[in-house]
């Protein structure tokens, strides 16, 4: 059975900051990084991002590769413009006080698959 | 120092076709252009978003849309991070997409080195915003069919790439 963003919210006891209507999106794969260029290496469909970097740049990168949602860890309080931007587009952003390690562990336990990471120089 | 150039073409891609793609032909073309301001991190990538929005409406596969969006984003962000100001212009024809990202800035003294995965001159402030993996230029190359970088130290950089649609 596919893991949904809602399942992640429940497993983490996470707060939903935006995109309530998108919580039933099915997670294709999960990726985790704080570096924009790393995130942009992802070519999987339906990727969900777990990150410690609560910046607008992350949201723009998300848009570029059509991520289905983002989870901020360590209780990172995102800038107000992030939440406003995400609400505008109905994009699901959730936040948890848990660490990166525990967040990834719990999401892994739900059965969500890992995204494939191939660095750019290994592609040609 | 001074001026330098880097040109790369994906194996199997016809160089003549790329030339045709760059030149203003008679065929119908869609053009998208935007200015980029150095240091304007809140809007970094806005040009790439616009390009993506436009080409998504054309009959282009999602895979190609993603390749164009990632490459445009990386090139645009480099102007925001390293240069004073610049422009991003995309031209879409039935056979290909050609993007030119031009800036007035410090230029790249050694393009070969800049192309190495992991090479970065990003400051700690830039890293705090999620940039500085040193993967932007390698990411562009892995997504495009043709890449040309011309740079002059103290003047600026022109990065252009083509993605074929056939
Ligand atoms: N437009 C530019 N003007 C001046 N220098 C540039 C420009 N673009 C790239 N560079 C130089 O090339 C280096 C490598 O660029 P690249 O995009 O590959 O990585 P990065 O920007 O450092 O990190 P990332 O893109 O992964 O966030 C940069 O650190 C910078 O020194
Ligand atoms: Mg870069």
Coordinates of C-alpha atoms and ligand atoms in Angstrom, one line a residue:
Chain A
X1 CA 0.0 0.0 0.0
X2 CA 1.3 3.4 -1.0
X3 CA 2.4 5.7 1.8
X4 CA 0.6 9.1 1.9
X5 CA 1.8 12.4 3.3
X6 CA -1.0 12.0 5.8
X7 CA 0.6 8.8 7.1
X8 CA 3.9 10.8 7.6
X9 CA 2.0 13.5 9.5
X10 CA 0.5 10.9 11.8
X11 CA 3.7 8.9 12.4
X12 CA 5.6 12.1 13.3
X13 CA 2.9 14.0 15.0
X14 CA 3.9 16.7 12.6
X15 CA 2.3 20.1 12.1
X16 CA 0.7 20.9 8.7
X17 CA 1.7 24.4 7.6
X18 CA 0.1 24.3 4.2
X19 CA -1.5 22.1 1.5
X20 CA -4.0 20.3 3.7
X21 CA -5.8 19.3 0.5
X22 CA -2.7 17.5 -0.8
X23 CA -2.1 15.3 2.2
X24 CA -3.5 12.2 0.4
X25 CA -0.8 12.5 -2.2
X26 CA 1.0 9.2 -2.5
X27 CA 4.7 9.2 -1.9
X28 CA 6.7 7.7 -4.7
X29 CA 10.1 8.0 -3.1
X30 CA 11.7 10.0 -0.2
X31 CA 14.8 12.1 -0.6
X32 CA 16.6 13.9 2.2
X33 CA 19.2 16.7 1.8
X34 CA 20.0 20.3 2.8
X35 CA 21.6 21.1 -0.5
X36 CA 19.6 22.5 -3.5
X37 CA 21.8 20.9 -6.2
X38 CA 21.7 17.5 -4.5
X39 CA 17.9 17.7 -4.5
X40 CA 17.9 18.6 -8.1
X41 CA 19.7 15.4 -8.9
X42 CA 16.5 13.5 -8.1
X43 CA 14.7 12.2 -11.2
X44 CA 12.1 10.0 -9.5
X45 CA 8.4 10.8 -9.8
X46 CA 6.4 11.8 -6.8
X47 CA 9.4 12.6 -4.5
X48 CA 8.8 13.8 -1.0
X49 CA 11.6 15.8 0.7
X50 CA 12.8 15.7 4.3
X51 CA 15.2 18.6 5.0
X52 CA 16.6 20.8 7.7
X53 CA 16.8 23.8 5.6
X54 CA 13.6 25.9 5.9
X55 CA 14.3 28.5 3.2
X56 CA 12.4 29.8 0.2
X57 CA 15.2 28.4 -2.1
X58 CA 14.2 24.9 -1.1
X59 CA 10.6 25.5 -2.1
X60 CA 11.7 26.8 -5.5
X61 CA 13.9 23.8 -6.0
X62 CA 10.8 21.7 -5.1
X63 CA 8.9 23.4 -7.8
X64 CA 11.6 22.8 -10.4
X65 CA 11.4 19.0 -10.0
X66 CA 7.7 18.7 -9.0
X67 CA 8.2 17.4 -5.5
X68 CA 4.9 16.4 -3.9
X69 CA 5.6 17.8 -0.4
X70 CA 8.3 18.8 2.1
X71 CA 8.9 18.0 5.8
X72 CA 11.1 20.4 7.8
X73 CA 12.9 18.7 10.7
X74 CA 14.3 19.8 14.1
X75 CA 11.4 22.2 14.6
X76 CA 12.8 24.6 12.0
X77 CA 10.5 27.6 11.9
X78 CA 10.2 28.4 8.2
X79 CA 10.3 32.0 7.1
X80 CA 6.8 33.5 6.9
X81 CA 7.2 34.0 3.1
X82 CA 7.7 30.2 2.7
X83 CA 4.4 29.4 4.3
X84 CA 2.6 32.1 2.4
X85 CA 4.1 30.9 -0.9
X86 CA 3.2 27.3 -0.2
X87 CA -0.3 28.1 0.8
X88 CA -0.8 30.1 -2.4
X89 CA 0.0 27.0 -4.5
X90 CA -1.6 24.5 -2.1
X91 CA 1.8 22.8 -1.7
X92 CA 2.0 20.5 1.4
X93 CA 4.6 21.7 3.9
X94 CA 4.8 19.9 7.3
X95 CA 7.2 20.5 10.2
X96 CA 8.3 18.2 13.0
X97 CA 10.4 18.8 16.1
X98 CA 12.1 15.4 15.6
X99 CA 15.7 15.1 14.4
X100 CA 16.6 14.3 10.8
X101 CA 17.6 10.8 11.9
X102 CA 14.4 10.0 13.7
X103 CA 12.3 11.5 11.0
X104 CA 13.9 9.5 8.3
X105 CA 13.8 6.4 10.4
X106 CA 10.1 6.7 11.1
X107 CA 9.2 7.4 7.5
X108 CA 11.3 4.4 6.4
X109 CA 9.4 2.3 8.8
X110 CA 6.2 3.3 7.1
X111 CA 7.5 1.5 4.1
X112 CA 8.3 4.5 1.9
X113 CA 11.0 3.9 -0.8
X114 CA 14.2 5.8 -1.1
X115 CA 14.9 7.9 -4.1
X116 CA 17.8 7.0 -6.3
X117 CA 20.8 9.3 -6.0
X118 CA 23.1 9.4 -9.0
X119 CA 25.5 12.3 -8.9
X120 CA 25.6 14.2 -12.2
X121 CA 29.1 13.0 -13.3
X122 CA 28.0 9.4 -13.0
X123 CA 25.2 9.9 -15.5
X124 CA 27.0 10.5 -18.7
Chain B
X1 CA 43.5 34.9 -17.2
X2 CA 41.4 36.9 -19.6
X3 CA 38.8 35.2 -21.8
X4 CA 38.1 31.5 -21.9
X5 CA 35.6 29.1 -23.4
X6 CA 34.3 25.6 -22.7
X7 CA 32.2 23.7 -25.2
X8 CA 30.6 20.3 -24.8
X9 CA 28.3 18.4 -27.0
X10 CA 26.5 15.1 -26.0
X11 CA 27.7 12.1 -27.9
X12 CA 25.4 11.4 -30.9
X13 CA 24.0 14.9 -31.1
X14 CA 24.2 16.6 -34.5
X15 CA 26.3 19.8 -34.2
X16 CA 24.5 21.2 -37.3
X17 CA 21.1 20.8 -35.6
X18 CA 22.4 22.8 -32.6
X19 CA 23.5 25.6 -34.8
X20 CA 20.1 25.6 -36.4
X21 CA 18.5 25.7 -33.0
X22 CA 20.5 28.8 -31.9
X23 CA 19.9 30.8 -35.0
X24 CA 16.7 32.8 -35.6
X25 CA 14.9 30.7 -38.2
X26 CA 11.6 31.1 -39.9
X27 CA 10.0 28.4 -37.9
X28 CA 7.7 29.5 -35.1
X29 CA 9.6 30.2 -31.9
X30 CA 8.3 30.9 -28.3
X31 CA 10.6 33.3 -26.4
X32 CA 10.8 33.9 -22.7
X33 CA 13.2 36.4 -21.1
X34 CA 13.9 37.8 -17.6
X35 CA 16.4 39.9 -15.8
X36 CA 18.4 38.5 -12.8
X37 CA 19.6 40.6 -10.0
X38 CA 22.8 39.5 -8.1
X39 CA 22.1 38.8 -4.4
X40 CA 18.3 38.7 -4.9
X41 CA 18.0 35.3 -3.3
X42 CA 14.2 35.6 -2.7
X43 CA 13.7 35.5 -6.4
X44 CA 16.5 33.1 -7.4
X45 CA 15.0 30.7 -9.9
X46 CA 12.0 32.8 -10.8
X47 CA 13.1 32.9 -14.5
X48 CA 13.5 29.1 -14.5
X49 CA 10.0 28.8 -13.0
X50 CA 8.6 31.0 -15.8
X51 CA 10.3 29.0 -18.5
X52 CA 8.9 25.8 -16.9
X53 CA 5.4 27.2 -16.8
X54 CA 5.5 28.2 -20.4
X55 CA 7.0 25.0 -21.8
X56 CA 4.7 22.8 -19.7
X57 CA 1.8 24.0 -21.8
X58 CA 3.6 23.0 -25.1
X59 CA 3.6 19.4 -26.2
X60 CA 6.9 18.6 -24.4
X61 CA 7.4 15.5 -22.3
X62 CA 7.7 15.9 -18.5
X63 CA 11.2 14.5 -18.6
X64 CA 12.4 17.2 -21.0
X65 CA 10.5 19.9 -19.0
X66 CA 12.4 18.8 -15.9
X67 CA 15.7 18.8 -17.7
X68 CA 15.1 22.4 -19.0
X69 CA 13.9 23.5 -15.6
X70 CA 16.8 22.1 -13.6
X71 CA 19.4 23.5 -16.1
X72 CA 17.8 26.9 -16.2
X73 CA 17.5 27.0 -12.4
X74 CA 21.2 26.1 -11.8
X75 CA 22.4 28.7 -14.3
X76 CA 20.1 31.4 -13.0
X77 CA 21.1 30.7 -9.4
X78 CA 24.8 31.0 -10.3
X79 CA 24.1 34.5 -11.6
X80 CA 22.2 35.4 -8.4
X81 CA 25.0 34.0 -6.2
X82 CA 28.2 35.1 -8.1
X83 CA 27.3 38.0 -10.4
X84 CA 26.0 41.5 -10.2
X85 CA 23.3 41.3 -12.7
X86 CA 22.3 39.2 -15.7
X87 CA 19.6 37.9 -18.0
X88 CA 18.0 34.5 -18.8
X89 CA 16.5 34.0 -22.3
X90 CA 14.9 30.9 -23.6
X91 CA 13.9 30.2 -27.2
X92 CA 11.7 27.2 -27.9
X93 CA 11.3 25.9 -31.5
X94 CA 9.6 22.7 -32.6
X95 CA 13.0 21.0 -32.6
X96 CA 14.8 22.3 -29.5
X97 CA 15.1 24.6 -26.6
X98 CA 18.0 27.1 -26.5
X99 CA 18.7 29.0 -23.3
X100 CA 21.2 31.8 -22.9
X101 CA 22.2 33.1 -19.4
X102 CA 24.4 36.1 -19.5
X103 CA 25.9 38.1 -16.6
X104 CA 28.0 41.0 -15.7
X105 CA 30.2 39.8 -12.9
X106 CA 33.6 38.4 -11.8
X107 CA 33.8 35.8 -14.6
X108 CA 35.2 32.3 -14.1
X109 CA 39.0 32.1 -14.2
X110 CA 39.2 28.3 -14.8
X111 CA 36.1 26.9 -16.3
X112 CA 37.4 23.3 -16.4
X113 CA 37.9 23.5 -12.6
X114 CA 34.5 25.1 -12.1
X115 CA 33.0 22.1 -14.0
X116 CA 34.5 19.6 -11.5
X117 CA 31.8 18.1 -9.2
X118 CA 32.3 19.6 -5.7
X119 CA 34.3 22.6 -6.7
X120 CA 32.9 25.7 -5.2
X121 CA 33.8 29.2 -4.1
X122 CA 30.5 29.7 -2.2
X123 CA 30.7 31.7 1.0
X124 CA 29.3 30.4 4.3
X125 CA 26.3 32.8 3.8
X126 CA 25.6 31.2 0.4
X127 CA 25.9 27.7 1.9
X128 CA 23.3 28.6 4.5
X129 CA 20.8 29.2 1.7
X130 CA 21.4 25.7 0.4
X131 CA 23.8 26.4 -2.3
X132 CA 27.5 25.5 -2.7
X133 CA 27.5 21.8 -3.3
X134 CA 29.6 22.5 -6.4
X135 CA 27.1 20.5 -8.4
X136 CA 25.3 23.2 -10.4
X137 CA 27.5 23.2 -13.6
X138 CA 27.8 19.3 -13.6
X139 CA 24.1 19.1 -13.1
X140 CA 23.6 21.4 -16.1
X141 CA 25.9 19.2 -18.3
X142 CA 24.1 16.0 -17.3
X143 CA 20.7 17.5 -18.4
X144 CA 21.6 19.2 -21.7
X145 CA 22.7 18.1 -25.1
X146 CA 25.0 21.0 -25.7
X147 CA 26.7 23.4 -23.3
X148 CA 28.9 26.4 -24.0
X149 CA 30.4 28.6 -21.3
X150 CA 32.3 31.8 -22.3
X151 CA 33.8 33.9 -19.6
X152 CA 36.0 36.9 -19.1
X153 CA 37.5 37.6 -15.7
X154 CA 36.3 40.9 -14.4
X155 CA 33.7 41.2 -17.1
X156 CA 31.2 38.3 -16.9
X157 CA 30.0 35.0 -18.1
X158 CA 27.7 33.7 -20.9
X159 CA 26.4 30.2 -20.4
X160 CA 24.2 28.7 -23.1
X161 CA 22.7 25.3 -23.6
X162 CA 20.5 23.4 -25.9
X163 CA 18.1 20.5 -25.3
X164 CA 16.8 18.7 -28.3
X165 CA 13.1 17.8 -28.6
X166 CA 13.4 15.1 -31.2
Ligands
LIG1 N1 28.1 33.0 -13.4 C1 29.2 32.8 -12.7 N2 30.0 33.8 -12.4 C2 31.2 33.6 -11.7 N3 31.5 32.4 -11.2 C3 30.7 31.4 -11.4 C4 29.5 31.5 -12.2 N4 28.9 30.3 -12.3 C5 29.7 29.4 -11.6 N5 30.8 30.1 -11.1 C6 31.9 29.5 -10.3 O1 32.0 28.1 -10.5 C7 31.8 27.4 -9.3 C8 31.1 26.1 -9.5 O2 29.7 26.4 -9.9 P1 28.6 25.3 -9.6 O3 27.3 25.9 -10.0 O4 29.0 24.0 -10.3 O5 28.6 25.1 -8.1 P2 28.2 26.1 -6.9 O6 27.4 27.2 -7.4 O7 29.5 26.4 -6.2 O8 27.3 25.1 -6.0 P3 25.8 24.6 -6.3 O9 25.5 25.0 -7.7 O10 25.9 23.1 -6.2 O11 24.9 25.2 -5.3 C9 31.2 28.4 -8.4 O12 31.5 28.1 -7.0 C10 31.8 29.7 -8.8 O13 33.1 29.8 -8.3
LIG2 MG1 25.7 26.8 -8.7

